Short mmCIF file of C-alpha atoms and ligand atoms in Angstrom, two decimals:
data_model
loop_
_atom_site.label_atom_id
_atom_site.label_comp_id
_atom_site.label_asym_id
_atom_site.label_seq_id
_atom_site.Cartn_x
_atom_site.Cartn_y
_atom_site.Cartn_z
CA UNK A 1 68.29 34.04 99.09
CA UNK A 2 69.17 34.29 95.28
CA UNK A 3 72.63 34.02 94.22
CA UNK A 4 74.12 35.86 91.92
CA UNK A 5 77.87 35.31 90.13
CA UNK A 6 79.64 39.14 90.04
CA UNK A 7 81.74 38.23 87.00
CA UNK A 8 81.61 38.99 83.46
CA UNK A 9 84.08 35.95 82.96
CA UNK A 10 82.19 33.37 80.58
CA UNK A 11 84.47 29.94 82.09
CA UNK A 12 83.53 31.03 85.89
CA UNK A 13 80.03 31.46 84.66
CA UNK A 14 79.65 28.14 82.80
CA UNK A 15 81.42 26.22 85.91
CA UNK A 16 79.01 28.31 88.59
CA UNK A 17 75.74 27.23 85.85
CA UNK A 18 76.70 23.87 85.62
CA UNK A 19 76.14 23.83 89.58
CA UNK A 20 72.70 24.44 89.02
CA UNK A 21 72.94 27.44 91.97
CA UNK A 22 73.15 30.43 90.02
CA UNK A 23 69.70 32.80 89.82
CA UNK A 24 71.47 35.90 87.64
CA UNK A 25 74.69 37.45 87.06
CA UNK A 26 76.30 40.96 87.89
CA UNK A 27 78.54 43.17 86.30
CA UNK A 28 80.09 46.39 86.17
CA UNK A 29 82.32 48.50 83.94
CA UNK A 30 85.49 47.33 85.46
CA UNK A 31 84.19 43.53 85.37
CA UNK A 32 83.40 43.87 81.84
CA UNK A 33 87.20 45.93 80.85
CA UNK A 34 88.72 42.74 82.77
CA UNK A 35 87.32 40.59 79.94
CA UNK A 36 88.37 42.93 77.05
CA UNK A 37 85.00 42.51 74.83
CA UNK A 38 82.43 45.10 74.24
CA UNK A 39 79.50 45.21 76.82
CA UNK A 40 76.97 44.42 74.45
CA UNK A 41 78.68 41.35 72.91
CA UNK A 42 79.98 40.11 76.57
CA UNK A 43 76.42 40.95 77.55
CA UNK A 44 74.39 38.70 74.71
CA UNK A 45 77.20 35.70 75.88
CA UNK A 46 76.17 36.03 79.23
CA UNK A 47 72.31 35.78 78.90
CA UNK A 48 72.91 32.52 76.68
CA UNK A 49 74.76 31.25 80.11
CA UNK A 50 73.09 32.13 82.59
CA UNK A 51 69.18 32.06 82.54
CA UNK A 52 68.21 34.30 84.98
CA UNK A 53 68.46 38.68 85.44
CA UNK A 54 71.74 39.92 84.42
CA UNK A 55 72.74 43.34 85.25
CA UNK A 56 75.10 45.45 82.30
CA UNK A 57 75.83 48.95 84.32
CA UNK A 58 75.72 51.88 82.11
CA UNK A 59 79.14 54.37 81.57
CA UNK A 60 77.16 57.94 80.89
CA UNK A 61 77.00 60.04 83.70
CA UNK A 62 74.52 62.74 82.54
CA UNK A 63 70.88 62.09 82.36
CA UNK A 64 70.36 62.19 78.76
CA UNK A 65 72.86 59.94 78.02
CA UNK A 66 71.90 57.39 80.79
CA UNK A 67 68.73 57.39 79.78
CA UNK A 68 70.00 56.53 75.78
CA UNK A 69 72.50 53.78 77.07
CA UNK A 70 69.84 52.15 79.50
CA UNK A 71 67.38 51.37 76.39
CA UNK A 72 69.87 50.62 74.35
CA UNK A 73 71.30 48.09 76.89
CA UNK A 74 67.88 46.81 77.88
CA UNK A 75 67.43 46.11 74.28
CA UNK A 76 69.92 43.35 74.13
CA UNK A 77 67.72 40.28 75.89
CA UNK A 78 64.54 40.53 78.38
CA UNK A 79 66.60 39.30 81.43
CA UNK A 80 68.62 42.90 81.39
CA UNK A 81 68.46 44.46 84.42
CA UNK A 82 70.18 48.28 83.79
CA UNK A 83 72.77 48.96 86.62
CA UNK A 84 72.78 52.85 87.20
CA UNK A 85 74.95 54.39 89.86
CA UNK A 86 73.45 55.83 92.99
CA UNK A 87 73.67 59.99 91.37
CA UNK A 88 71.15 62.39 90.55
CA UNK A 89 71.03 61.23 87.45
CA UNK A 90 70.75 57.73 88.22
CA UNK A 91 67.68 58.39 90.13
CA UNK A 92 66.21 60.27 87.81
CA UNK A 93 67.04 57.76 85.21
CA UNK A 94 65.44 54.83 87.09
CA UNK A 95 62.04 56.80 88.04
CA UNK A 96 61.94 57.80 84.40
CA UNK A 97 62.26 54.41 83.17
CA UNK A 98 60.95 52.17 85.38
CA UNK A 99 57.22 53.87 84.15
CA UNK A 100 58.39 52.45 80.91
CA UNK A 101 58.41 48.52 82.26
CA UNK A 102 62.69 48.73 82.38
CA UNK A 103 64.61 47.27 85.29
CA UNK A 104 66.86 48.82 87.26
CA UNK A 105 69.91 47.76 89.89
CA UNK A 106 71.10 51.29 91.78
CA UNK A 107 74.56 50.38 92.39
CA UNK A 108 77.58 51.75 94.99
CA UNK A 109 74.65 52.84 97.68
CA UNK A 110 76.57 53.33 101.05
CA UNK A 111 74.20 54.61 103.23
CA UNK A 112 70.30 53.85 104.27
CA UNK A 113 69.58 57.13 103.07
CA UNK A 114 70.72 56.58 99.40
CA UNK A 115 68.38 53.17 99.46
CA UNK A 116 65.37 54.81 99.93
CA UNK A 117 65.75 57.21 97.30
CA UNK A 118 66.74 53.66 95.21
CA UNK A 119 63.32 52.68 96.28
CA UNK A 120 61.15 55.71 95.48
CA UNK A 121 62.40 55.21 92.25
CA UNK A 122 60.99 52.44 91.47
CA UNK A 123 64.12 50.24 91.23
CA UNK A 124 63.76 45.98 91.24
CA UNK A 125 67.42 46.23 92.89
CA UNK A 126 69.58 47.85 95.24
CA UNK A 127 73.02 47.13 95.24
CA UNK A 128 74.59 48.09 99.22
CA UNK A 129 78.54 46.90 98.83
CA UNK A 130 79.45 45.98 102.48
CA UNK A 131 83.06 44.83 101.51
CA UNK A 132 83.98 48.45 100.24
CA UNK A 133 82.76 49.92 103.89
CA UNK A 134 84.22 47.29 106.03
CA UNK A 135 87.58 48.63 103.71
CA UNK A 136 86.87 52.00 105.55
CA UNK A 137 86.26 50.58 108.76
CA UNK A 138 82.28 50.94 108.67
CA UNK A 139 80.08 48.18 109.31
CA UNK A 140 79.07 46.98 106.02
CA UNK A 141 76.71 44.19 107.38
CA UNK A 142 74.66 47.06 109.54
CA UNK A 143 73.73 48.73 106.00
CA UNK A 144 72.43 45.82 104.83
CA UNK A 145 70.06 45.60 107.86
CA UNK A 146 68.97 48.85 108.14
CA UNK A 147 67.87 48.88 104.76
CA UNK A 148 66.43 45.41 105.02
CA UNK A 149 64.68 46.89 107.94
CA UNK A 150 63.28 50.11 106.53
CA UNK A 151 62.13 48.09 103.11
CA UNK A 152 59.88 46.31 105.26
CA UNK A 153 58.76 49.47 107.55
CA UNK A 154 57.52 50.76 104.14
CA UNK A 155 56.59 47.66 101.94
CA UNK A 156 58.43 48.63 99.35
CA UNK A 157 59.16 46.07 96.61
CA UNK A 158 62.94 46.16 95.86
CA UNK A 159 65.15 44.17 96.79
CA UNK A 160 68.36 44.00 98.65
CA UNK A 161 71.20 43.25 96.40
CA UNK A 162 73.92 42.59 99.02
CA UNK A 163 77.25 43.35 96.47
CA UNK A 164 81.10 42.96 97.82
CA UNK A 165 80.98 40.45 99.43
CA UNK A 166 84.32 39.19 99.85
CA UNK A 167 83.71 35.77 102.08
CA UNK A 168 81.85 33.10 103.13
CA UNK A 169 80.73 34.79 106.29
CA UNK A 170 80.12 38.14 104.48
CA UNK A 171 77.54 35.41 102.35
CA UNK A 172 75.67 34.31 105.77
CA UNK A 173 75.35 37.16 107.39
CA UNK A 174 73.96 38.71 104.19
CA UNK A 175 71.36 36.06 104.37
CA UNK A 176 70.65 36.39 108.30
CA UNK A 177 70.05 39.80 107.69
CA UNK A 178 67.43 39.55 105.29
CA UNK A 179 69.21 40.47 101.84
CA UNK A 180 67.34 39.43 98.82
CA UNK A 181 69.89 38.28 96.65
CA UNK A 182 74.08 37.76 96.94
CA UNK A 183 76.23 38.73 94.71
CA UNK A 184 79.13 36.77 94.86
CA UNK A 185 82.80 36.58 93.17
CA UNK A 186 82.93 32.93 91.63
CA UNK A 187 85.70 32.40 94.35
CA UNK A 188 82.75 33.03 97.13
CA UNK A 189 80.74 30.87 95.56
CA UNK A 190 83.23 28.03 95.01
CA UNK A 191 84.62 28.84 98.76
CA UNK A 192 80.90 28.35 100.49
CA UNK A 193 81.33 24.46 99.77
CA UNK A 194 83.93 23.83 102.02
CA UNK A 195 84.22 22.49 105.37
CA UNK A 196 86.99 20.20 106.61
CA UNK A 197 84.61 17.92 108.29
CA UNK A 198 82.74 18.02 105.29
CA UNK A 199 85.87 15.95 103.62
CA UNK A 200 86.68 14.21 106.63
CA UNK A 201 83.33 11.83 107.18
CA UNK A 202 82.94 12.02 103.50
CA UNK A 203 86.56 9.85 103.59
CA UNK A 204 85.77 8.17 106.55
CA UNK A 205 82.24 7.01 104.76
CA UNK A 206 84.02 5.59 101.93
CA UNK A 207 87.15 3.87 104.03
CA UNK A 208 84.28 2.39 106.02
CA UNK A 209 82.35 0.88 103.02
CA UNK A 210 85.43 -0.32 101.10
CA UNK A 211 86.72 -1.88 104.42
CA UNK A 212 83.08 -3.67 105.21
CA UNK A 213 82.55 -5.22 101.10
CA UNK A 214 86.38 -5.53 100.81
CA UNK A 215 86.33 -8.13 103.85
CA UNK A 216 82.64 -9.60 102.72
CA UNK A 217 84.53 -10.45 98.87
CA UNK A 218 87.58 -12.16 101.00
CA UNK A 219 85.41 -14.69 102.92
O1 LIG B 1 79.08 44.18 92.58
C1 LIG B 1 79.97 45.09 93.14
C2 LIG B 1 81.23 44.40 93.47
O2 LIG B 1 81.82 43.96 92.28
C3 LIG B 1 82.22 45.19 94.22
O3 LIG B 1 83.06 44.28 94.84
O4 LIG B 1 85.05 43.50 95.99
O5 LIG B 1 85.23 45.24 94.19
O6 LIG B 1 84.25 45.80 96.40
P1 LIG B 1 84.48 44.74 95.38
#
């Protein structure tokens, strides 16, 4: 499974790069607003991070528009991946494109349905958010396995970007399920290395070997 940080914020990507765990970055309009910078600026700071695909989501909402902001935005560095939303026109956009060699990432897909039409289009993402269902009382995690399941039915070659995930948990069962890639809050990330027994023989370990070479240096 690839992990991705969902944050345009430069210090939580530095911190989750210097890990050495980090395979690409997400963002999205609101991600990007939170930071205050212009997407294509934020955008260039983040590919000189983070070595790996980076998704910038485009604002237009009609086809013609999409289609102008999606080569503008691939443009900016060879690891952008154009984030489209899950609309007519993002469809159309992605089929369109994706003949032309760019990348696409159809985000806010809720429903098995919408993923296949993600597929058909050619996308190299799809971007199922489980924590925004769960919000309405849907099973978010069931999404991701139906479309992990279908994907394979048909062969087809994009991959499951499991998005909103809110936990640790959410983060493994993404993975059981089959999901390509996580996207994760830096929080997530940072929150999958703990486990109290984890610190609890790590201090015991150390007690133990101070205790052993503290009474070998008194004899
Ligand atoms: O990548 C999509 C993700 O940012 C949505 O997460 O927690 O706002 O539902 P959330």
């Amino acid at each position: 499974m690839k992990f991705f940080l969902d944050t345009a914020n430069l210090e939580e990507l530095r911190k989750g790069a210097d890990w050495g765990i980090v395979d690409g970055v997400t963002t999205n309009p609101s991600l990007i607003a939170k930071e205050g910078i212009p997407i294509e600026d934020q955008i260039r700071r983040i590919c000189a991070i983070v070595d790996g695909d980076i998704s910038a989501e485009v604002v237009a909402t009609k086809y013609e528009e999409m289609v102008g902001e999606a080569r503008q935005l691939a443009r900016l560095h060879k690891n952008v991946v154009v984030k489209v939303p899950l609309t007519r026109d993002g469809i159309k956009t992605t089929a369109q494109l994706s003949k032309e060699g760019i990348r696409f990432n159809v985000t806010l897909c809720f429903s098995a349905g919408q993923a296949i039409l993600a597929a058909k289009a050619g996308a190299t993402y799809v971007s199922p958010f489980v924590g925004r269902l769960d919000d309405i009382a849907q099973d978010g995690m069931e999404l991701i396995r139906q479309i992990c399941t279908i994907y394979k039915n048909y062969g087809f070659g994009t991959q499951v970007l499991a998005a909103s995930l809110r936990s640790p948990l959410h983060v493994a069962q993404a993975a059981l399920a089959g999901a390509h890639v996580g996207t994760l809050p830096f929080k997530v990330l940072d929150q999958l290395f703990n486990h109290p027994l984890t610190d609890k023989g790590l201090d015991q370990f150390l007690k133990d070997y101070a205790k052993a070479f503290q009474e070998t240096a008194a004899r």
